[in-house]
Amino acid sequence: MPEKPHLTGFSRAELGELFAGLAEPRYRADQVFRGLHGRRLMSFEEMTDLPKAVREKLNETAAASTLTVDSKYISIDGTRRFLMKTHDGYPVETVFIPTENRDTICFSSQSGCPLKCDFCLTAKLGLLRNLTAGEIIEQIIIVLNDVYGVGGETPHGTNLVAMGEGEPFLNFENLIKALDIMSDENGLFIVPGRITVSTAGIVPKILEFAKLDRRPNLAISLSSPNEAQRDVLMPINKRWPIAELLAAAKVFEKTLKRGERFTFEYVLLGGVNDSDDHAADLAELLRRHDLRKVKINLIPHNPAEPLDYRPSSPEQVRRFKEILESLGVSAYIRTPRGRDIYAACGQLAAKTV
Ligand code: SAH
């Protein structure tokens, strides 16, 4: 049976065309857009500003939501992990990370992931499928409604990170479309400045991304300063090696405005890529590529069976940061969140606990 169109993934222009096709006035499209995104309603029945006949017609021909929440886990640190399923049964995971001054929602761009990063649990799933723009947006709606109630105000705004399951730059079109819809001021109104997209290093897409004029922040997962080691840790390096990746990063850097920066993520694996020499080599690598508007996010490895890595000691994490800073590179240590419920970076593999 062909799926009904999922209107959450429709731009305002596309909704306009749909309603023109139904011989309904244009403002109905705006009402539905506001209902889905501004009021975060997940059924047409609740859109009581629409005539009953229109709601019934929409119900027969379209979907206002397609994901179901299978389970929800709450960490001792307040992080929530939502394990959802698509209409055709694929897992989607979304994580809500509260902090004092802001909340962050970490969403998935794909179900599973085709990349084979050796330290990441999601890699073990393989790629199940790309998520649609509607499925990407609906994750955010479900989480916001869970935390703040349907349509409730988000007290300190929300930051979004495309750091859940999947490689966002291998689902580029749907991702960009979703972000565009989410930035609409009549909808979720989450502007690009509050969004960060993380890539393992899909070079052609970094270059394409650099050309967008309204675009989110960029993070690149690097995790080694050395080609041979990165080939092992992140096999995507064989396709686009560090040298090409950093050349693309430089092209991107040139498009940044004054004061803007971008991020390299570096997963610290105990005894593997966390030595003093690795830190010095990393700083030297950035210097050689003339990358200046960067900061490094150091992510202590989150262990999970069957991954064969252990986190670096807290002392070594601090040393690594200090060496980078002594060489003029800003570095931040990311506090792991939600480890106890398999919600931390690299732990998303649709686990039930
Ligand atoms: N595919 C994209 C988006 C995923 S973001 C990317 O690779 O950037 C997830 C982040 O968590 C990446 O920086 C990844 O390197 C990191 N990561 C993966 N496994 C991890 C683990 N077990 N512990 C800590 N960080 C991990």
Short mmCIF file of C-alpha atoms and ligand atoms in Angstrom, two decimals:
data_model
loop_
_atom_site.label_atom_id
_atom_site.label_comp_id
_atom_site.label_asym_id
_atom_site.label_seq_id
_atom_site.Cartn_x
_atom_site.Cartn_y
_atom_site.Cartn_z
CA MET A 1 0.00 0.00 0.00
CA PRO A 2 1.52 3.35 -0.96
CA GLU A 3 2.19 5.58 2.02
CA LYS A 4 0.13 8.70 2.48
CA PRO A 5 2.22 11.86 2.13
CA HIS A 6 3.62 12.94 5.50
CA LEU A 7 2.83 16.65 5.64
CA THR A 8 5.37 17.37 8.40
CA GLY A 9 8.05 17.14 5.69
CA PHE A 10 6.29 19.57 3.34
CA SER A 11 7.63 23.09 2.92
CA ARG A 12 5.13 25.91 3.04
CA ALA A 13 5.26 26.16 -0.74
CA GLU A 14 4.57 22.44 -1.11
CA LEU A 15 1.64 22.62 1.29
CA GLY A 16 0.33 25.52 -0.77
CA GLU A 17 0.42 23.39 -3.92
CA LEU A 18 -1.26 20.51 -2.13
CA PHE A 19 -4.15 22.70 -1.02
CA ALA A 20 -4.46 24.26 -4.46
CA GLY A 21 -4.85 20.68 -5.76
CA LEU A 22 -7.60 20.05 -3.21
CA ALA A 23 -9.34 23.27 -4.33
CA GLU A 24 -8.91 24.74 -0.87
CA PRO A 25 -7.86 28.33 -0.23
CA ARG A 26 -4.19 29.11 0.28
CA TYR A 27 -4.56 30.13 3.93
CA ARG A 28 -5.52 26.56 4.81
CA ALA A 29 -1.94 25.58 3.99
CA ASP A 30 -0.67 28.15 6.47
CA GLN A 31 -3.09 26.89 9.12
CA VAL A 32 -1.83 23.35 8.67
CA PHE A 33 1.81 24.50 8.75
CA ARG A 34 1.16 26.36 11.95
CA GLY A 35 -0.72 23.40 13.40
CA LEU A 36 2.04 20.91 12.65
CA HIS A 37 5.09 23.01 13.45
CA GLY A 38 3.97 26.01 15.51
CA ARG A 39 1.50 24.14 17.73
CA ARG A 40 3.26 20.78 17.35
CA LEU A 41 0.00 18.91 16.77
CA MET A 42 0.39 15.37 15.58
CA SER A 43 -3.09 14.77 14.17
CA PHE A 44 -5.40 16.73 11.88
CA GLU A 45 -8.33 16.16 14.31
CA GLU A 46 -6.72 18.56 16.78
CA MET A 47 -6.55 21.37 14.20
CA THR A 48 -9.93 22.71 15.23
CA ASP A 49 -9.40 25.94 13.28
CA LEU A 50 -10.01 23.83 10.15
CA PRO A 51 -13.57 22.90 9.12
CA LYS A 52 -14.44 19.31 9.99
CA ALA A 53 -14.77 18.37 6.32
CA VAL A 54 -11.22 19.57 5.61
CA ARG A 55 -9.86 17.65 8.59
CA GLU A 56 -11.61 14.52 7.36
CA LYS A 57 -10.30 14.97 3.84
CA LEU A 58 -6.76 15.43 5.18
CA ASN A 59 -7.12 12.36 7.35
CA GLU A 60 -8.00 10.23 4.35
CA THR A 61 -5.29 11.51 2.08
CA ALA A 62 -2.33 12.49 4.27
CA ALA A 63 -0.46 11.78 7.52
CA ALA A 64 0.31 14.29 10.28
CA SER A 65 2.72 11.91 11.99
CA THR A 66 4.41 8.62 11.14
CA LEU A 67 6.83 7.80 13.97
CA THR A 68 5.87 5.84 17.07
CA VAL A 69 7.76 5.94 20.36
CA ASP A 70 8.67 2.39 21.35
CA SER A 71 10.41 3.27 24.60
CA LYS A 72 11.80 6.17 26.54
CA TYR A 73 14.71 5.99 28.96
CA ILE A 74 15.63 8.64 31.51
CA SER A 75 19.20 8.91 32.76
CA ILE A 76 20.23 9.80 36.31
CA ASP A 77 21.60 13.04 34.77
CA GLY A 78 18.20 13.95 33.26
CA THR A 79 19.05 12.99 29.69
CA ARG A 80 16.19 11.26 27.89
CA ARG A 81 16.58 8.76 25.08
CA PHE A 82 13.65 8.07 22.79
CA LEU A 83 13.65 4.87 20.82
CA MET A 84 11.20 5.37 17.98
CA LYS A 85 10.15 3.38 14.93
CA THR A 86 9.30 4.47 11.43
CA HIS A 87 6.00 3.32 9.89
CA ASP A 88 7.95 0.54 8.16
CA GLY A 89 9.63 -0.64 11.36
CA TYR A 90 13.09 0.95 11.32
CA PRO A 91 14.64 2.30 14.53
CA VAL A 92 15.17 6.03 15.06
CA GLU A 93 16.80 7.43 18.19
CA THR A 94 16.59 10.92 19.58
CA VAL A 95 18.18 12.27 22.75
CA PHE A 96 17.13 15.20 24.92
CA ILE A 97 20.01 16.70 26.88
CA PRO A 98 19.02 19.31 29.47
CA THR A 99 21.56 21.80 30.77
CA GLU A 100 21.08 24.79 33.02
CA ASN A 101 21.04 27.45 30.32
CA ARG A 102 19.92 25.57 27.25
CA ASP A 103 18.52 22.28 26.08
CA THR A 104 19.93 20.27 23.25
CA ILE A 105 18.15 17.72 21.12
CA CYS A 106 20.36 15.23 19.32
CA PHE A 107 18.49 13.76 16.35
CA SER A 108 19.10 11.02 13.81
CA SER A 109 19.51 11.63 10.09
CA GLN A 110 19.50 7.96 9.07
CA SER A 111 18.26 4.74 10.62
CA GLY A 112 21.56 2.98 11.32
CA CYS A 113 24.71 4.21 9.57
CA PRO A 114 26.72 3.02 6.57
CA LEU A 115 30.06 4.22 7.96
CA LYS A 116 32.16 1.73 9.83
CA CYS A 117 33.82 3.81 12.52
CA ASP A 118 35.50 1.22 14.69
CA PHE A 119 34.68 2.90 18.00
CA CYS A 120 30.97 3.53 17.36
CA LEU A 121 28.08 1.26 18.24
CA THR A 122 25.73 2.69 15.58
CA ALA A 123 28.13 1.35 12.94
CA LYS A 124 27.18 -2.17 14.00
CA LEU A 125 23.63 -1.59 12.71
CA GLY A 126 24.77 -0.81 9.18
CA LEU A 127 22.61 1.52 7.09
CA LEU A 128 18.94 0.63 7.41
CA ARG A 129 17.61 3.60 5.44
CA ASN A 130 17.68 7.37 5.05
CA LEU A 131 15.12 9.28 7.07
CA THR A 132 12.74 11.59 5.26
CA ALA A 133 12.59 15.31 6.03
CA GLY A 134 9.29 14.68 7.82
CA GLU A 135 10.83 11.95 9.99
CA ILE A 136 13.72 14.23 10.91
CA ILE A 137 11.38 17.04 11.98
CA GLU A 138 8.93 14.77 13.77
CA GLN A 139 11.70 13.58 16.12
CA ILE A 140 12.07 17.14 17.39
CA ILE A 141 8.31 17.61 17.74
CA ILE A 142 7.93 14.38 19.73
CA VAL A 143 10.74 15.30 22.11
CA LEU A 144 9.58 18.89 22.66
CA ASN A 145 6.03 17.70 23.34
CA ASP A 146 7.28 15.09 25.80
CA VAL A 147 9.35 17.61 27.72
CA TYR A 148 7.18 20.75 27.53
CA GLY A 149 3.72 19.44 26.68
CA VAL A 150 2.01 19.72 23.30
CA GLY A 151 2.77 23.15 21.92
CA GLY A 152 4.32 24.25 25.24
CA GLU A 153 6.91 27.02 25.30
CA THR A 154 10.56 25.97 25.35
CA PRO A 155 11.94 28.04 28.24
CA HIS A 156 15.47 28.54 26.97
CA GLY A 157 15.08 27.74 23.32
CA THR A 158 16.51 24.57 21.92
CA ASN A 159 19.75 23.71 20.23
CA LEU A 160 19.77 20.91 17.69
CA VAL A 161 22.63 18.64 16.81
CA ALA A 162 22.61 16.14 13.94
CA MET A 163 24.69 13.72 15.98
CA GLY A 164 22.33 10.81 16.45
CA GLU A 165 22.25 7.74 14.25
CA GLY A 166 23.58 8.20 10.74
CA GLU A 167 25.83 10.36 8.62
CA PRO A 168 23.89 13.55 7.91
CA PHE A 169 25.90 14.40 4.80
CA LEU A 170 24.87 11.10 3.20
CA ASN A 171 21.25 12.27 3.49
CA PHE A 172 22.03 15.83 2.53
CA GLU A 173 18.89 16.87 0.67
CA ASN A 174 16.42 15.65 3.29
CA LEU A 175 18.54 17.10 6.08
CA ILE A 176 18.77 20.55 4.53
CA LYS A 177 15.07 20.54 3.71
CA ALA A 178 14.20 19.57 7.29
CA LEU A 179 16.44 22.29 8.75
CA ASP A 180 14.92 24.82 6.43
CA ILE A 181 11.37 23.94 7.51
CA MET A 182 12.37 23.96 11.18
CA SER A 183 13.78 27.47 10.91
CA ASP A 184 10.41 28.96 9.82
CA GLU A 185 9.22 31.57 12.29
CA ASN A 186 5.64 30.28 12.02
CA GLY A 187 6.83 26.83 12.94
CA LEU A 188 9.45 25.48 15.32
CA PHE A 189 11.56 28.59 14.68
CA ILE A 190 14.87 26.90 15.40
CA VAL A 191 17.27 29.05 13.41
CA PRO A 192 20.44 27.73 11.72
CA GLY A 193 22.67 29.41 14.33
CA ARG A 194 21.23 27.02 16.92
CA ILE A 195 21.89 23.92 14.85
CA THR A 196 25.09 21.92 14.40
CA VAL A 197 25.61 19.27 11.75
CA SER A 198 28.35 16.74 12.35
CA THR A 199 30.03 14.83 9.53
CA ALA A 200 32.60 12.06 9.51
CA GLY A 201 34.11 13.78 6.48
CA ILE A 202 32.08 13.51 3.25
CA VAL A 203 34.29 15.95 1.35
CA PRO A 204 32.06 16.83 -1.64
CA LYS A 205 29.19 17.60 0.73
CA ILE A 206 31.37 19.80 2.94
CA LEU A 207 32.13 21.81 -0.20
CA GLU A 208 28.45 21.95 -1.13
CA PHE A 209 27.56 22.95 2.42
CA ALA A 210 30.14 25.74 2.29
CA LYS A 211 28.17 27.32 -0.58
CA LEU A 212 24.86 27.55 1.29
CA ASP A 213 24.13 31.04 2.49
CA ARG A 214 21.84 30.21 5.40
CA ARG A 215 23.40 27.23 7.00
CA PRO A 216 23.91 25.64 10.41
CA ASN A 217 27.20 25.24 12.24
CA LEU A 218 29.60 22.53 11.12
CA ALA A 219 31.45 19.90 13.11
CA ILE A 220 33.87 17.41 11.57
CA SER A 221 34.76 14.17 13.33
CA LEU A 222 38.52 13.79 13.01
CA SER A 223 39.69 11.53 15.86
CA SER A 224 43.26 11.06 14.60
CA PRO A 225 45.97 13.31 13.14
CA ASN A 226 47.49 10.40 11.27
CA GLU A 227 46.31 8.90 7.94
CA ALA A 228 47.22 5.29 8.72
CA GLN A 229 45.51 5.36 12.09
CA ARG A 230 42.43 7.18 10.79
CA ASP A 231 42.12 4.56 8.02
CA VAL A 232 41.60 2.03 10.80
CA LEU A 233 39.45 4.08 13.16
CA MET A 234 37.30 5.69 10.48
CA PRO A 235 37.47 3.70 7.21
CA ILE A 236 35.81 6.60 5.35
CA ASN A 237 39.36 8.01 5.50
CA LYS A 238 40.36 5.65 2.69
CA ARG A 239 37.90 7.44 0.43
CA TRP A 240 38.60 10.97 1.65
CA PRO A 241 41.89 11.09 3.54
CA ILE A 242 42.79 13.70 6.15
CA ALA A 243 44.71 15.77 3.59
CA GLU A 244 41.61 16.17 1.38
CA LEU A 245 39.31 16.59 4.35
CA LEU A 246 41.33 19.44 5.80
CA ALA A 247 41.65 21.09 2.40
CA ALA A 248 37.84 21.08 2.22
CA ALA A 249 37.68 22.35 5.80
CA LYS A 250 39.90 25.25 4.72
CA VAL A 251 37.52 26.08 1.86
CA PHE A 252 34.71 26.07 4.40
CA GLU A 253 36.68 28.18 6.86
CA LYS A 254 37.14 30.89 4.25
CA THR A 255 33.36 31.31 4.03
CA LEU A 256 32.99 31.97 7.77
CA LYS A 257 32.18 35.46 8.92
CA ARG A 258 34.21 37.37 11.45
CA GLY A 259 34.00 35.71 14.85
CA GLU A 260 32.49 32.45 13.55
CA ARG A 261 34.23 29.17 14.17
CA PHE A 262 33.71 25.52 13.42
CA THR A 263 34.49 22.37 15.33
CA PHE A 264 36.60 19.27 15.05
CA GLU A 265 35.45 16.39 17.21
CA TYR A 266 38.06 14.08 18.59
CA VAL A 267 36.98 10.88 20.34
CA LEU A 268 39.64 10.04 22.92
CA LEU A 269 40.38 6.31 22.94
CA GLY A 270 42.56 5.21 25.86
CA GLY A 271 46.04 4.13 24.73
CA VAL A 272 45.09 4.51 21.05
CA ASN A 273 44.90 8.16 19.94
CA ASP A 274 45.31 10.05 23.22
CA SER A 275 49.09 10.34 23.66
CA ASP A 276 50.95 13.64 24.08
CA ASP A 277 52.35 13.11 20.59
CA HIS A 278 48.86 12.77 19.11
CA ALA A 279 47.93 16.11 20.66
CA ALA A 280 51.06 17.79 19.31
CA ASP A 281 50.58 16.21 15.87
CA LEU A 282 46.98 17.40 15.81
CA ALA A 283 47.99 20.98 16.53
CA GLU A 284 50.74 20.76 13.88
CA LEU A 285 48.28 19.35 11.34
CA LEU A 286 45.91 22.28 11.83
CA ARG A 287 48.81 24.71 11.57
CA ARG A 288 50.01 23.10 8.34
CA HIS A 289 46.52 23.47 6.83
CA ASP A 290 46.32 27.02 8.11
CA LEU A 291 43.11 26.24 10.01
CA ARG A 292 42.60 29.01 12.56
CA LYS A 293 38.87 29.46 13.18
CA VAL A 294 38.53 26.09 14.82
CA LYS A 295 37.94 24.57 18.19
CA ILE A 296 38.40 20.99 19.19
CA ASN A 297 35.74 19.11 21.13
CA LEU A 298 37.37 16.28 23.00
CA ILE A 299 34.90 13.43 23.53
CA PRO A 300 35.95 10.79 26.06
CA HIS A 301 35.06 7.46 24.51
CA ASN A 302 31.77 6.00 25.68
CA PRO A 303 32.31 2.32 26.05
CA ALA A 304 29.72 -0.24 25.01
CA GLU A 305 29.81 -3.95 24.30
CA PRO A 306 31.20 -5.19 21.91
CA LEU A 307 33.41 -2.15 21.24
CA ASP A 308 37.02 -2.91 21.98
CA TYR A 309 38.05 0.46 23.37
CA ARG A 310 38.32 2.10 26.74
CA PRO A 311 38.07 5.76 27.68
CA SER A 312 41.23 7.77 28.33
CA SER A 313 41.99 8.53 31.96
CA PRO A 314 40.65 11.91 33.13
CA GLU A 315 44.27 13.05 33.68
CA GLN A 316 45.18 12.23 30.08
CA VAL A 317 42.07 13.99 28.78
CA ARG A 318 43.18 17.12 30.66
CA ARG A 319 46.77 16.78 29.44
CA PHE A 320 45.58 16.40 25.85
CA LYS A 321 43.58 19.60 26.18
CA GLU A 322 46.46 21.47 27.81
CA ILE A 323 48.92 20.45 25.10
CA LEU A 324 46.53 21.66 22.41
CA GLU A 325 46.00 24.96 24.21
CA SER A 326 49.71 25.45 24.78
CA LEU A 327 50.06 25.16 20.99
CA GLY A 328 47.38 27.77 20.39
CA VAL A 329 44.40 25.50 19.66
CA SER A 330 41.21 25.95 21.72
CA ALA A 331 39.94 22.71 23.10
CA TYR A 332 36.93 21.75 25.18
CA ILE A 333 36.16 18.54 27.01
CA ARG A 334 32.66 17.28 26.35
CA THR A 335 31.02 15.81 29.44
CA PRO A 336 29.42 12.48 28.61
CA ARG A 337 25.66 12.52 29.13
CA GLY A 338 23.23 9.65 29.45
CA ARG A 339 25.81 6.86 29.48
CA ASP A 340 23.66 4.76 31.82
CA ILE A 341 20.83 4.55 29.30
CA TYR A 342 22.91 4.16 26.11
CA ALA A 343 22.23 7.73 25.10
CA ALA A 344 25.79 9.07 24.88
CA CYS A 345 27.78 9.69 21.67
CA GLY A 346 28.40 6.51 19.79
CA GLN A 347 26.05 4.44 21.96
CA LEU A 348 22.94 4.70 19.81
CA ALA A 349 22.17 1.25 18.49
CA ALA A 350 18.49 0.90 19.28
CA LYS A 351 19.30 -0.80 22.57
CA THR A 352 16.52 -1.72 24.92
CA VAL A 353 17.63 -1.69 28.54
N1 SAH B 1 28.25 10.46 11.41
C1 SAH B 1 28.43 11.79 11.95
C2 SAH B 1 27.39 12.11 12.99
C3 SAH B 1 27.48 11.30 14.27
S1 SAH B 1 27.99 12.35 15.53
C4 SAH B 1 29.84 11.93 12.48
O1 SAH B 1 30.54 10.94 12.54
O2 SAH B 1 30.26 13.04 12.78
C5 SAH B 1 28.53 11.28 16.71
C6 SAH B 1 29.86 11.73 17.30
O3 SAH B 1 30.17 10.79 18.32
C7 SAH B 1 30.99 11.68 16.28
O4 SAH B 1 31.89 12.72 16.52
C8 SAH B 1 31.64 10.35 16.61
O5 SAH B 1 33.00 10.34 16.24
C9 SAH B 1 31.46 10.26 18.09
N2 SAH B 1 31.48 8.89 18.60
C10 SAH B 1 31.20 7.76 17.95
N3 SAH B 1 31.31 6.71 18.78
C11 SAH B 1 31.66 7.20 19.98
C12 SAH B 1 31.91 6.61 21.27
N4 SAH B 1 31.77 5.30 21.46
N5 SAH B 1 32.23 7.43 22.28
C13 SAH B 1 32.33 8.75 22.11
N6 SAH B 1 32.09 9.36 20.93
C14 SAH B 1 31.77 8.59 19.88
#
